[in-house]
Structures are given as C-alpha cells and as structure tokens.
mmCIF file of C-alpha atoms in Angstrom:
data_model
loop_
_atom_site.group_PDB
_atom_site.id
_atom_site.type_symbol
_atom_site.label_atom_id
_atom_site.label_comp_id
_atom_site.label_asym_id
_atom_site.label_seq_id
_atom_site.Cartn_x
_atom_site.Cartn_y
_atom_site.Cartn_z
ATOM 1 C CA MET A 1 19.113 -44.089 -121.984
ATOM 2 C CA ARG A 2 16.425 -45.036 -119.550
ATOM 3 C CA PHE A 3 13.268 -46.635 -121.055
ATOM 4 C CA PHE A 4 11.083 -43.556 -120.780
ATOM 5 C CA GLN A 5 13.747 -41.366 -122.342
ATOM 6 C CA ALA A 6 14.340 -43.918 -125.093
ATOM 7 C CA GLU A 7 10.617 -44.115 -125.893
ATOM 8 C CA ILE A 8 10.202 -40.364 -126.086
ATOM 9 C CA ILE A 9 13.171 -40.091 -128.406
ATOM 10 C CA ARG A 10 11.982 -43.041 -130.504
ATOM 11 C CA CYS A 11 8.563 -41.478 -130.899
ATOM 12 C CA ALA A 12 10.087 -38.138 -131.901
ATOM 13 C CA VAL A 13 12.433 -39.500 -134.494
ATOM 14 C CA GLN A 14 10.023 -42.100 -135.873
ATOM 15 C CA GLU A 15 7.471 -39.432 -136.674
ATOM 16 C CA ARG A 16 10.127 -37.748 -138.711
ATOM 17 C CA THR A 17 10.660 -40.864 -140.839
ATOM 18 C CA VAL A 18 7.187 -41.126 -142.445
ATOM 19 C CA ALA A 19 6.620 -40.418 -146.133
ATOM 20 C CA LEU A 20 3.730 -38.385 -147.535
ATOM 21 C CA HIS A 21 1.802 -40.218 -150.233
ATOM 22 C CA PRO A 22 -1.197 -39.082 -152.312
ATOM 23 C CA TYR A 23 -4.255 -41.098 -151.290
ATOM 24 C CA GLN A 24 -7.893 -40.734 -152.489
ATOM 25 C CA GLY A 25 -7.506 -37.096 -153.400
ATOM 26 C CA GLY A 26 -5.647 -36.303 -150.162
ATOM 27 C CA VAL A 27 -2.459 -37.171 -148.418
ATOM 28 C CA MET A 28 -1.612 -40.056 -146.098
ATOM 29 C CA PRO A 29 1.524 -40.406 -143.919
ATOM 30 C CA VAL A 30 3.034 -43.850 -144.593
ATOM 31 C CA GLN A 31 5.651 -45.755 -142.623
ATOM 32 C CA THR A 32 8.884 -46.241 -144.526
ATOM 33 C CA PRO A 33 11.930 -48.524 -144.070
ATOM 34 C CA GLU A 34 13.501 -45.599 -142.247
ATOM 35 C CA TRP A 35 11.024 -46.264 -139.448
ATOM 36 C CA ASN A 36 12.883 -49.537 -138.851
ATOM 37 C CA LEU A 37 16.210 -47.751 -139.276
ATOM 38 C CA VAL A 38 15.371 -45.766 -136.148
ATOM 39 C CA HIS A 39 14.922 -48.975 -134.146
ATOM 40 C CA PHE A 40 18.159 -50.370 -135.472
ATOM 41 C CA LEU A 41 20.191 -47.256 -134.673
ATOM 42 C CA MET A 42 18.892 -47.140 -131.111
ATOM 43 C CA GLU A 43 19.556 -50.841 -130.587
ATOM 44 C CA ALA A 44 22.991 -50.530 -132.164
ATOM 45 C CA ARG A 45 23.858 -47.760 -129.739
ATOM 46 C CA GLU A 46 22.748 -49.787 -126.729
ATOM 47 C CA LEU A 47 24.655 -52.807 -128.076
ATOM 48 C CA THR A 48 27.839 -50.818 -128.523
ATOM 49 C CA ALA A 49 27.522 -49.283 -125.090
ATOM 50 C CA SER A 50 27.175 -52.788 -123.620
ATOM 51 C CA VAL A 51 30.282 -53.880 -125.480
ATOM 52 C CA THR A 52 32.293 -51.032 -124.063
ATOM 53 C CA ARG A 53 31.177 -51.861 -120.513
ATOM 54 C CA SER A 54 32.255 -55.486 -120.818
ATOM 55 C CA GLN A 55 35.814 -56.820 -120.804
ATOM 56 C CA ALA A 56 34.940 -60.401 -121.742
ATOM 57 C CA GLU A 57 36.101 -62.059 -124.928
ATOM 58 C CA LEU A 58 32.964 -62.314 -127.107
ATOM 59 C CA PHE A 59 34.130 -64.893 -129.657
ATOM 60 C CA ARG A 60 36.078 -68.122 -129.301
ATOM 61 C CA ILE A 61 36.593 -71.283 -131.317
ATOM 62 C CA ALA A 62 35.502 -74.646 -129.896
ATOM 63 C CA SER A 63 35.299 -78.149 -131.243
ATOM 64 C CA ARG A 64 31.908 -79.545 -132.097
ATOM 65 C CA SER A 65 31.745 -83.188 -133.339
ATOM 66 C CA GLY A 66 35.410 -82.914 -134.156
ATOM 67 C CA GLU A 67 34.971 -79.747 -136.184
ATOM 68 C CA ALA A 68 35.856 -76.183 -135.299
ATOM 69 C CA ALA A 69 32.880 -73.954 -134.545
ATOM 70 C CA LEU A 70 32.509 -70.309 -133.544
ATOM 71 C CA ARG A 71 31.211 -69.923 -130.002
ATOM 72 C CA PRO A 72 30.018 -66.391 -129.331
ATOM 73 C CA THR A 73 28.759 -65.279 -125.884
ATOM 74 C CA ASP A 74 25.241 -63.883 -125.678
ATOM 75 C CA LEU A 75 26.658 -60.393 -126.124
ATOM 76 C CA GLY A 76 28.714 -61.708 -129.041
ATOM 77 C CA LYS A 77 25.533 -63.025 -130.709
ATOM 78 C CA ARG A 78 23.923 -59.604 -130.354
ATOM 79 C CA PHE A 79 27.051 -57.993 -131.783
ATOM 80 C CA LEU A 80 27.108 -60.269 -134.810
ATOM 81 C CA SER A 81 23.393 -59.818 -135.421
ATOM 82 C CA THR A 82 23.790 -56.053 -135.305
ATOM 83 C CA VAL A 83 26.759 -56.162 -137.707
ATOM 84 C CA VAL A 84 24.708 -58.204 -140.225
ATOM 85 C CA GLU A 85 21.653 -55.963 -139.881
ATOM 86 C CA SER A 86 23.764 -52.860 -140.361
ATOM 87 C CA VAL A 87 24.514 -53.858 -144.001
ATOM 88 C CA HIS A 88 20.931 -53.122 -144.990
ATOM 89 C CA ALA A 89 20.328 -50.333 -142.518
ATOM 90 C CA ARG A 90 23.275 -48.273 -143.782
ATOM 91 C CA SER A 91 21.920 -48.334 -147.313
ATOM 92 C CA LEU A 92 19.308 -45.860 -146.066
ATOM 93 C CA LEU A 93 21.935 -43.359 -144.953
ATOM 94 C CA ARG A 94 23.233 -40.611 -147.238
ATOM 95 C CA PRO A 95 25.819 -37.823 -147.013
ATOM 96 C CA GLY A 96 24.396 -35.275 -144.588
ATOM 97 C CA HIS A 97 23.077 -37.899 -142.222
ATOM 98 C CA LYS A 98 24.854 -38.199 -138.903
ATOM 99 C CA VAL A 99 24.426 -40.897 -136.247
ATOM 100 C CA ASP A 100 25.402 -41.193 -132.613
ATOM 101 C CA PRO A 101 29.250 -41.295 -132.186
ATOM 102 C CA LEU A 102 29.065 -44.763 -130.583
ATOM 103 C CA VAL A 103 27.162 -46.117 -133.612
ATOM 104 C CA ALA A 104 29.549 -44.342 -135.969
ATOM 105 C CA LEU A 105 32.468 -45.966 -134.116
ATOM 106 C CA LEU A 106 30.828 -49.424 -134.595
ATOM 107 C CA PHE A 107 30.458 -48.789 -138.343
ATOM 108 C CA GLU A 108 34.018 -47.502 -138.656
ATOM 109 C CA GLU A 109 35.669 -50.476 -136.974
ATOM 110 C CA CYS A 110 33.525 -53.008 -138.870
ATOM 111 C CA ASP A 111 34.443 -51.309 -142.147
ATOM 112 C CA ARG A 112 38.097 -51.295 -141.232
ATOM 113 C CA ARG A 113 38.065 -55.120 -140.947
ATOM 114 C CA GLY A 114 35.542 -55.895 -143.671
ATOM 115 C CA ILE A 115 33.138 -57.298 -141.165
ATOM 116 C CA GLY A 116 29.533 -57.210 -142.316
ATOM 117 C CA MET A 117 28.959 -58.613 -145.846
ATOM 118 C CA ALA A 118 31.138 -61.614 -144.948
ATOM 119 C CA TRP A 119 28.506 -62.668 -142.392
ATOM 120 C CA VAL A 120 25.347 -61.860 -144.339
ATOM 121 C CA GLY A 121 25.431 -65.275 -145.974
ATOM 122 C CA GLY A 122 26.186 -67.114 -142.714
ATOM 123 C CA GLY A 123 29.879 -66.508 -142.312
ATOM 124 C CA PRO A 124 32.948 -68.636 -142.981
ATOM 125 C CA ARG A 125 32.795 -72.414 -143.057
ATOM 126 C CA SER A 126 36.362 -73.825 -142.928
ATOM 127 C CA ALA A 127 38.347 -74.151 -139.673
ATOM 128 C CA ASP A 128 41.085 -71.801 -140.865
ATOM 129 C CA MET A 129 38.517 -69.132 -141.831
ATOM 130 C CA MET A 130 36.750 -69.607 -138.491
ATOM 131 C CA MET A 131 39.924 -68.844 -136.600
ATOM 132 C CA SER A 132 40.537 -65.740 -138.704
ATOM 133 C CA ALA A 133 36.933 -64.592 -138.285
ATOM 134 C CA ALA A 134 37.085 -64.943 -134.511
ATOM 135 C CA ASP A 135 40.323 -62.941 -134.404
ATOM 136 C CA SER A 136 38.784 -60.258 -136.628
ATOM 137 C CA LEU A 137 35.626 -60.033 -134.577
ATOM 138 C CA ASN A 138 37.469 -59.887 -131.230
ATOM 139 C CA GLY A 139 39.896 -57.329 -132.732
ATOM 140 C CA CYS A 140 36.915 -55.176 -133.763
ATOM 141 C CA VAL A 141 35.387 -55.391 -130.301
ATOM 142 C CA ASN A 142 38.672 -54.535 -128.576
ATOM 143 C CA ALA A 143 39.241 -51.545 -130.874
ATOM 144 C CA ILE A 144 35.799 -50.205 -130.054
ATOM 145 C CA ARG A 145 36.452 -50.568 -126.344
ATOM 146 C CA ARG A 146 39.851 -48.911 -126.604
ATOM 147 C CA LYS A 147 38.718 -45.966 -128.702
ATOM 148 C CA ALA A 148 35.571 -45.358 -126.650
ATOM 149 C CA LYS A 149 37.803 -44.718 -123.596
ATOM 150 C CA ARG A 150 39.831 -42.032 -125.303
ATOM 151 C CA MET A 151 39.302 -38.468 -124.164
ATOM 152 C CA ASP A 152 38.805 -37.141 -127.660
ATOM 153 C CA PHE A 153 35.992 -39.673 -128.302
ATOM 154 C CA LYS A 154 34.338 -38.887 -124.955
ATOM 155 C CA ALA A 155 34.446 -35.192 -125.790
ATOM 156 C CA LYS A 156 32.873 -35.860 -129.203
ATOM 157 C CA SER A 157 30.152 -37.976 -127.646
ATOM 158 C CA ASN A 158 29.414 -35.311 -125.044
ATOM 159 C CA ARG A 159 29.183 -32.627 -127.750
ATOM 160 C CA TRP A 160 26.675 -34.761 -129.613
ATOM 161 C CA SER A 161 24.296 -35.177 -126.692
ATOM 162 C CA GLU A 162 24.788 -31.625 -125.383
ATOM 163 C CA ALA A 163 23.892 -30.151 -128.783
ATOM 164 C CA VAL A 164 20.510 -31.992 -128.696
ATOM 165 C CA LYS A 165 19.868 -31.065 -125.090
ATOM 166 C CA ASN A 166 20.687 -27.448 -125.719
ATOM 167 C CA ARG A 167 18.417 -27.338 -128.776
ATOM 168 C CA PHE A 168 15.587 -28.905 -126.781
ATOM 169 C CA SER A 169 16.124 -26.449 -123.944
ATOM 170 C CA GLU A 170 16.176 -23.548 -126.365
ATOM 171 C CA LEU A 171 12.891 -24.633 -127.957
ATOM 172 C CA THR A 172 11.129 -25.336 -124.653
ATOM 173 C CA SER A 173 12.105 -21.944 -123.245
ATOM 174 C CA TYR A 174 10.855 -20.293 -126.459
ATOM 175 C CA PHE A 175 7.576 -22.190 -126.505
ATOM 176 C CA GLU A 176 7.003 -21.733 -122.727
ATOM 177 C CA ALA A 177 7.399 -17.975 -123.129
ATOM 178 C CA LEU A 178 4.872 -18.005 -125.968
ATOM 179 C CA ALA A 179 2.368 -20.074 -123.943
ATOM 180 C CA ASP A 180 2.714 -17.640 -121.032
ATOM 181 C CA ALA A 181 2.263 -14.547 -123.154
ATOM 182 C CA TYR A 182 -0.469 -15.917 -125.463
ATOM 183 C CA PRO A 183 -2.439 -18.501 -123.462
ATOM 184 C CA ALA A 184 -5.305 -18.517 -126.010
ATOM 185 C CA SER A 185 -3.088 -19.232 -128.990
ATOM 186 C CA ARG A 186 -3.359 -22.253 -131.204
ATOM 187 C CA VAL A 187 -0.723 -24.637 -132.513
ATOM 188 C CA VAL A 188 -0.462 -25.616 -136.184
ATOM 189 C CA ARG A 189 1.866 -28.293 -137.409
ATOM 190 C CA ILE A 190 2.314 -28.982 -141.072
ATOM 191 C CA ASP A 191 4.799 -31.149 -142.933
ATOM 192 C CA PHE A 192 5.902 -29.872 -146.359
ATOM 193 C CA SER A 193 7.485 -32.276 -148.827
ATOM 194 C CA PHE A 194 7.576 -33.301 -152.473
ATOM 195 C CA TRP A 195 5.826 -35.828 -154.672
ATOM 196 C CA PRO A 196 7.527 -39.248 -154.795
ATOM 197 C CA ALA A 197 8.889 -38.532 -158.302
ATOM 198 C CA GLN A 198 11.163 -35.906 -156.688
ATOM 199 C CA TRP A 199 12.651 -38.113 -153.987
ATOM 200 C CA GLY A 200 15.579 -39.150 -156.097
ATOM 201 C CA LEU A 201 16.932 -35.579 -156.025
ATOM 202 C CA LEU A 202 19.789 -35.809 -153.572
ATOM 203 C CA PRO A 203 20.089 -32.638 -151.454
ATOM 204 C CA SER A 204 23.741 -33.550 -150.883
ATOM 205 C CA ASP A 205 24.178 -31.969 -154.336
ATOM 206 C CA GLN A 206 24.770 -28.235 -153.559
ATOM 207 C CA GLY A 207 22.720 -26.989 -156.489
ATOM 208 C CA ILE A 208 19.696 -29.067 -155.562
ATOM 209 C CA ASP A 209 20.139 -28.152 -151.883
ATOM 210 C CA ASP A 210 20.157 -24.452 -152.735
ATOM 211 C CA ALA A 211 17.047 -24.778 -154.881
ATOM 212 C CA ILE A 212 15.141 -26.597 -152.103
ATOM 213 C CA ALA A 213 16.292 -24.018 -149.538
ATOM 214 C CA ALA A 214 15.092 -21.193 -151.840
ATOM 215 C CA GLN A 215 11.633 -22.776 -151.984
ATOM 216 C CA TRP A 216 11.500 -22.977 -148.235
ATOM 217 C CA ARG A 217 12.507 -19.318 -147.889
ATOM 218 C CA ALA A 218 9.737 -18.401 -150.323
ATOM 219 C CA LEU A 219 7.187 -20.182 -148.104
ATOM 220 C CA GLN A 220 8.531 -18.451 -144.988
ATOM 221 C CA SER A 221 8.203 -15.089 -146.699
ATOM 222 C CA HIS A 222 4.624 -15.944 -147.670
ATOM 223 C CA ILE A 223 3.745 -16.917 -144.138
ATOM 224 C CA ALA A 224 5.179 -13.620 -142.766
ATOM 225 C CA GLU A 225 3.171 -11.621 -145.316
ATOM 226 C CA ARG A 226 -0.163 -13.427 -145.103
ATOM 227 C CA ILE A 227 -0.432 -14.305 -141.408
ATOM 228 C CA GLY A 228 1.414 -11.244 -140.103
ATOM 229 C CA PRO A 229 0.932 -10.367 -136.452
ATOM 230 C CA SER A 230 -1.364 -13.362 -135.839
ATOM 231 C CA MET A 231 1.766 -15.594 -135.980
ATOM 232 C CA VAL A 232 3.390 -15.052 -132.573
ATOM 233 C CA GLY A 233 5.955 -17.823 -132.921
ATOM 234 C CA HIS A 234 7.244 -20.616 -135.124
ATOM 235 C CA ALA A 235 9.966 -23.256 -135.397
ATOM 236 C CA TRP A 236 10.957 -25.655 -138.145
ATOM 237 C CA LYS A 237 13.192 -28.601 -138.937
ATOM 238 C CA ARG A 238 14.424 -29.997 -142.234
ATOM 239 C CA ASP A 239 14.901 -33.727 -142.724
ATOM 240 C CA TYR A 240 15.790 -36.031 -145.605
ATOM 241 C CA GLY A 241 15.346 -39.767 -146.244
ATOM 242 C CA VAL A 242 16.020 -42.061 -149.156
ATOM 243 C CA THR A 243 12.430 -43.370 -149.094
ATOM 244 C CA ARG A 244 10.705 -40.071 -148.426
ATOM 245 C CA GLY A 245 12.805 -37.275 -149.903
ATOM 246 C CA THR A 246 13.158 -33.842 -148.285
ATOM 247 C CA VAL A 247 10.628 -32.896 -145.588
ATOM 248 C CA PHE A 248 10.170 -29.635 -143.721
ATOM 249 C CA HIS A 249 8.435 -29.919 -140.331
ATOM 250 C CA LEU A 250 6.804 -26.586 -139.343
ATOM 251 C CA VAL A 251 5.217 -25.600 -136.010
ATOM 252 C CA LEU A 252 3.276 -22.351 -135.944
ATOM 253 C CA VAL A 253 1.861 -20.656 -132.849
ATOM 254 C CA VAL A 254 -1.030 -18.445 -133.917
ATOM 255 C CA ASP A 255 -2.929 -16.014 -131.678
ATOM 256 C CA GLY A 256 -6.411 -14.829 -132.502
ATOM 257 C CA PRO A 257 -8.157 -16.828 -135.253
ATOM 258 C CA ARG A 258 -11.190 -18.966 -134.618
ATOM 259 C CA GLU A 259 -11.307 -22.627 -135.643
ATOM 260 C CA HIS A 260 -12.671 -22.129 -139.133
ATOM 261 C CA GLU A 261 -10.282 -19.215 -139.746
ATOM 262 C CA LEU A 262 -7.373 -21.397 -138.732
ATOM 263 C CA ASP A 263 -8.496 -24.141 -141.147
ATOM 264 C CA VAL A 264 -8.654 -21.606 -143.984
ATOM 265 C CA MET A 265 -5.214 -20.320 -143.129
ATOM 266 C CA VAL A 266 -3.695 -23.812 -143.065
ATOM 267 C CA GLN A 267 -5.282 -24.725 -146.388
ATOM 268 C CA GLY A 268 -3.942 -21.500 -147.890
ATOM 269 C CA LEU A 269 -0.375 -22.279 -146.769
ATOM 270 C CA MET A 270 -0.596 -25.792 -148.110
ATOM 271 C CA TRP A 271 -1.944 -24.590 -151.495
ATOM 272 C CA GLU A 272 0.870 -22.013 -151.736
ATOM 273 C CA TRP A 273 3.506 -24.692 -151.293
ATOM 274 C CA GLN A 274 1.892 -27.311 -153.497
ATOM 275 C CA ALA A 275 0.738 -25.180 -156.415
ATOM 276 C CA ARG A 276 2.826 -22.007 -156.619
ATOM 277 C CA ILE A 277 6.165 -22.415 -154.879
ATOM 278 C CA THR A 278 6.923 -25.972 -156.067
ATOM 279 C CA GLY A 279 5.055 -25.700 -159.347
ATOM 280 C CA GLY A 280 2.783 -28.628 -158.541
ATOM 281 C CA GLN A 281 5.608 -30.837 -157.245
ATOM 282 C CA GLY A 282 4.906 -30.233 -153.549
ATOM 283 C CA ILE A 283 2.828 -32.223 -151.111
ATOM 284 C CA CYS A 284 1.688 -31.285 -147.552
ATOM 285 C CA PHE A 285 0.086 -32.840 -144.486
ATOM 286 C CA ASN A 286 -1.782 -31.078 -141.691
ATOM 287 C CA CYS A 287 -0.521 -33.258 -138.804
ATOM 288 C CA LEU A 288 -3.079 -32.073 -136.297
ATOM 289 C CA SER A 289 -5.962 -33.152 -138.546
ATOM 290 C CA ALA A 290 -5.132 -36.806 -137.844
ATOM 291 C CA ALA A 291 -6.305 -36.956 -134.165
ATOM 292 C CA GLY A 292 -7.951 -40.292 -133.568
ATOM 293 C CA SER A 293 -6.176 -41.983 -136.480
ATOM 294 C CA PRO A 294 -3.810 -44.989 -136.068
ATOM 295 C CA PHE A 295 -0.958 -42.408 -135.985
ATOM 296 C CA SER A 296 -1.569 -41.449 -132.376
ATOM 297 C CA VAL A 297 0.675 -40.051 -129.616
ATOM 298 C CA ARG A 298 1.937 -43.583 -128.775
ATOM 299 C CA GLY A 299 2.633 -44.528 -132.368
ATOM 300 C CA GLY A 300 4.048 -41.304 -133.710
ATOM 301 C CA LEU A 301 1.723 -39.129 -135.780
ATOM 302 C CA PRO A 302 0.668 -36.755 -134.479
ATOM 303 C CA ILE A 303 2.412 -36.286 -131.151
ATOM 304 C CA LEU A 304 0.961 -32.746 -131.085
ATOM 305 C CA GLU A 305 -2.630 -33.407 -129.969
ATOM 306 C CA PHE A 306 -4.899 -31.124 -128.021
ATOM 307 C CA HIS A 307 -5.379 -32.881 -124.701
ATOM 308 C CA PRO A 308 -6.163 -31.948 -121.080
ATOM 309 C CA GLY A 309 -2.596 -30.869 -120.548
ATOM 310 C CA GLY A 310 -3.374 -27.763 -122.603
ATOM 311 C CA LEU A 311 -1.216 -25.524 -124.694
ATOM 312 C CA ALA A 312 1.982 -25.886 -122.625
ATOM 313 C CA ASN A 313 2.056 -29.700 -123.098
ATOM 314 C CA VAL A 314 1.309 -29.339 -126.806
ATOM 315 C CA LEU A 315 4.312 -27.043 -127.153
ATOM 316 C CA TYR A 316 6.524 -29.306 -124.973
ATOM 317 C CA ASN A 317 5.715 -32.093 -127.458
ATOM 318 C CA ALA A 318 6.532 -29.765 -130.311
ATOM 319 C CA ALA A 319 9.942 -29.122 -128.821
ATOM 320 C CA ALA A 320 10.581 -32.820 -128.380
ATOM 321 C CA TYR A 321 9.452 -33.529 -131.918
ATOM 322 C CA LEU A 322 11.741 -30.914 -133.472
ATOM 323 C CA SER A 323 14.885 -31.730 -131.494
ATOM 324 C CA LEU A 324 15.109 -35.041 -129.620
ATOM 325 C CA GLY A 325 15.183 -37.224 -132.705
ATOM 326 C CA ASP A 326 18.656 -35.863 -133.377
ATOM 327 C CA TYR A 327 19.935 -38.100 -130.532
ATOM 328 C CA VAL A 328 19.548 -40.980 -132.989
ATOM 329 C CA LEU A 329 19.755 -39.587 -136.502
ATOM 330 C CA SER A 330 20.329 -36.009 -137.670
ATOM 331 C CA TYR A 331 20.588 -34.423 -141.078
ATOM 332 C CA ASP A 332 22.435 -31.255 -142.083
ATOM 333 C CA GLY A 333 22.090 -31.357 -145.871
ATOM 334 C CA ALA A 334 24.933 -30.171 -148.039
ATOM 335 C CA GLY A 335 26.218 -28.002 -145.191
ATOM 336 C CA ARG A 336 25.480 -24.525 -146.576
ATOM 337 C CA SER A 337 21.722 -24.167 -146.094
ATOM 338 C CA PRO A 338 20.166 -23.962 -142.593
ATOM 339 C CA HIS A 339 18.403 -27.133 -141.508
ATOM 340 C CA GLN A 340 16.428 -25.707 -138.607
ATOM 341 C CA GLY A 341 15.192 -22.362 -137.297
ATOM 342 C CA GLN A 342 12.704 -20.518 -135.035
ATOM 343 C CA GLY A 343 11.219 -17.080 -134.504
ATOM 344 C CA VAL A 344 12.503 -14.365 -132.182
ATOM 345 C CA LEU A 345 10.558 -13.372 -129.079
ATOM 346 C CA PRO A 346 9.395 -9.702 -129.103
ATOM 347 C CA PHE A 347 9.589 -9.689 -125.272
ATOM 348 C CA SER A 348 11.685 -11.047 -122.444
ATOM 349 C CA GLU A 349 11.432 -14.816 -121.802
ATOM 350 C CA GLN A 350 11.442 -14.091 -118.075
ATOM 351 C CA ALA A 351 8.358 -11.878 -118.293
ATOM 352 C CA SER A 352 6.094 -14.447 -116.686
ATOM 353 C CA GLY A 353 8.506 -15.207 -113.856
ATOM 354 C CA ARG A 354 7.500 -18.888 -113.971
ATOM 355 C CA GLU A 355 10.139 -21.219 -112.666
ATOM 356 C CA ARG A 356 11.237 -23.709 -115.334
ATOM 357 C CA GLY A 357 12.583 -27.114 -114.455
ATOM 358 C CA PRO A 358 14.114 -29.834 -116.703
ATOM 359 C CA TRP A 359 11.983 -32.497 -118.306
ATOM 360 C CA PRO A 360 12.216 -35.712 -116.282
ATOM 361 C CA PHE A 361 13.779 -37.696 -119.077
ATOM 362 C CA LEU A 362 16.608 -35.156 -119.472
ATOM 363 C CA ALA A 363 17.410 -34.919 -115.784
ATOM 364 C CA SER A 364 20.588 -36.668 -114.723
#
C-alpha cells in the first residue's frame, strides 16, 4: 500500500474501533485497545510482505564472548518484534473477525511452530535452545515465503482485496448518484451500540447474534416509517470489538428538512434505539455533531464533515468509512445475519451522465 492509501484506510478502520461511553449526561467516543490493533495489523501486513520479497536468511547463530547468541538481520528483528506483539494483539480478535490473508498466514505459521509466547519473556537462553530457536524462526519465514507464492494463496489474497474494492466502488456509485439527483440533501451519520454492561455478549453465539440483528431490523423499520420519502438513501455497516461490543454505523442521505428539523429527526432515531428497541440498553452517537473536536478528519471521528468539497466529498468519505477498513480487519458475525447493507436507487445511476473515475488511492 502506498502511504496515502494506507493513511486513508487507517483512518477509516480506526474510526470503527472507538467505543461509546456515557459522559456527563451524554456520550463520548473513546479510543480503545483495538485502535492500536489496527496499527499492528497494518504493520504486520507490511512486515510479512517484506519477508516474502526477501530471500535472505533472517536468523543465524554467532559467538559472542565465547557464548552462542542469536543474530537476526534488521528484517529479522522486525519479524521477531511483530511475533511478540501479536500475542497481545490477537487477544482482541474473536470468531467472526477476519484479517488480511498475509497476516493470517503469519499467524498460522507462528502457531504451527509455537513461536510467540516463547519469545514474550525474552526467548531461549542456552546454546542448544538458541540453535533450535533459530531453526524454528527460519523455518517459519521460509514456510511463509513458500506458501505466499502458491497460486491458491494468491487467488485468496486477490479475492480479499477485490471484495473491498468492489464494495467501495458499489458505495461510491450509489452515493454519487444520490448527490447528482438530490444536490441539496444532507448527510446524517449515527453510531448505534450498547451500554458497556452488554459488551460481554458475544455475537458469535447464534442466539445473541439473531437477537441483535432483530433489534437492528426494528430500527430500520422505524426509520422507513418515520422519515419516509425524505430519506433518499442509506448505507450501514456492523462491527464488533472485545472492548466496545457490537456497533452499527449508519449513513443516511436525507432530502428536504431544514437544520433544526434534521436535529429533531436524529434525536428521535437515537431515542428510539436507546429507550424502546433496546429497552434502555442502547447508546448512540451523532458523529457529525463532533466537528471541531479532537476527533477530526485527520484523527478519525468524524471523517464525515461538511467542508468546501460539498456533498460529493462528504459521501465519498462515507463510502471510504463503510468499506475500506475491511482491508485490515473485517467482521461477519455468526455468519447468518447480514453485516452490511444499503438502499436501492429509485432511478438509473447513469441519469446524470457524469463520468466517474477511480479514487487516486485505488488506482493501480
């Protein structure tokens, strides 16, 4: 990934790793350990890619003051540091979470050889154990290189990235068509979640997953009934984290209401989720109300700000936010309930005739 692409993706996925906490009668988005998990997963992918591009032996044994010592190359040091850090990072992953195939390959080969916990405390000390450790580390590296070259792995990796690109393209086409057809529309973005006491409910349990999905369907039905024709488009994404629970990210494109009417509408939707649908166990955050806060475009929340770029740029950012984070970390729940969705255009996407080009960070 080029730097600009990596930063856009990092921003998109990091914003999806905040937790909603009650604060002074309201709600505050708070950074969680999963924020750091995003950095780790991106760095682990770049490290593994560097390992597959190199053919050098990363670990060797040399004598130091008459004693055997492990001598890793610079890339070997990065590899070992990543392996150690992965022990904690992986504790934040649950069934339903999926990571980039290269990172998954790194985890798989480290697990196969028991590499990880053995190095958390500093690694082996005796000469015999050093030799065995070097062989194990080099064997892990060579297995990663070998498997990364296989056609089935390359196909899997391509499917991963293409799925994200296709989803982003689908959303941008959808939002562009809405911006063309309803240039005076407004964008609403709300995160719907649960109070911290509910975070321990694992959606990997099918019964819990079904119950959460039913609550989300109830909110979608309420939105359709109460907003009606004013809602010209919408898209949503479901996420889950150990330190933040289940979160639904919703983007609404609304045509017609004035500022104060929009505020009333948003407050009504939030009350419906918090008080009625979840029985007081829900919590919400109006992401666009935080303009000017420390959670800015550069830092994460909210990346959907009204700025000179106008509606089209706001909706481009919405598409990035709802899709590009899946390059790093995706979540599909227990597998039966949908984890994303969007509205259907009541007209042809090509109605405006505007030529659409790729975003620069997705161009080859």
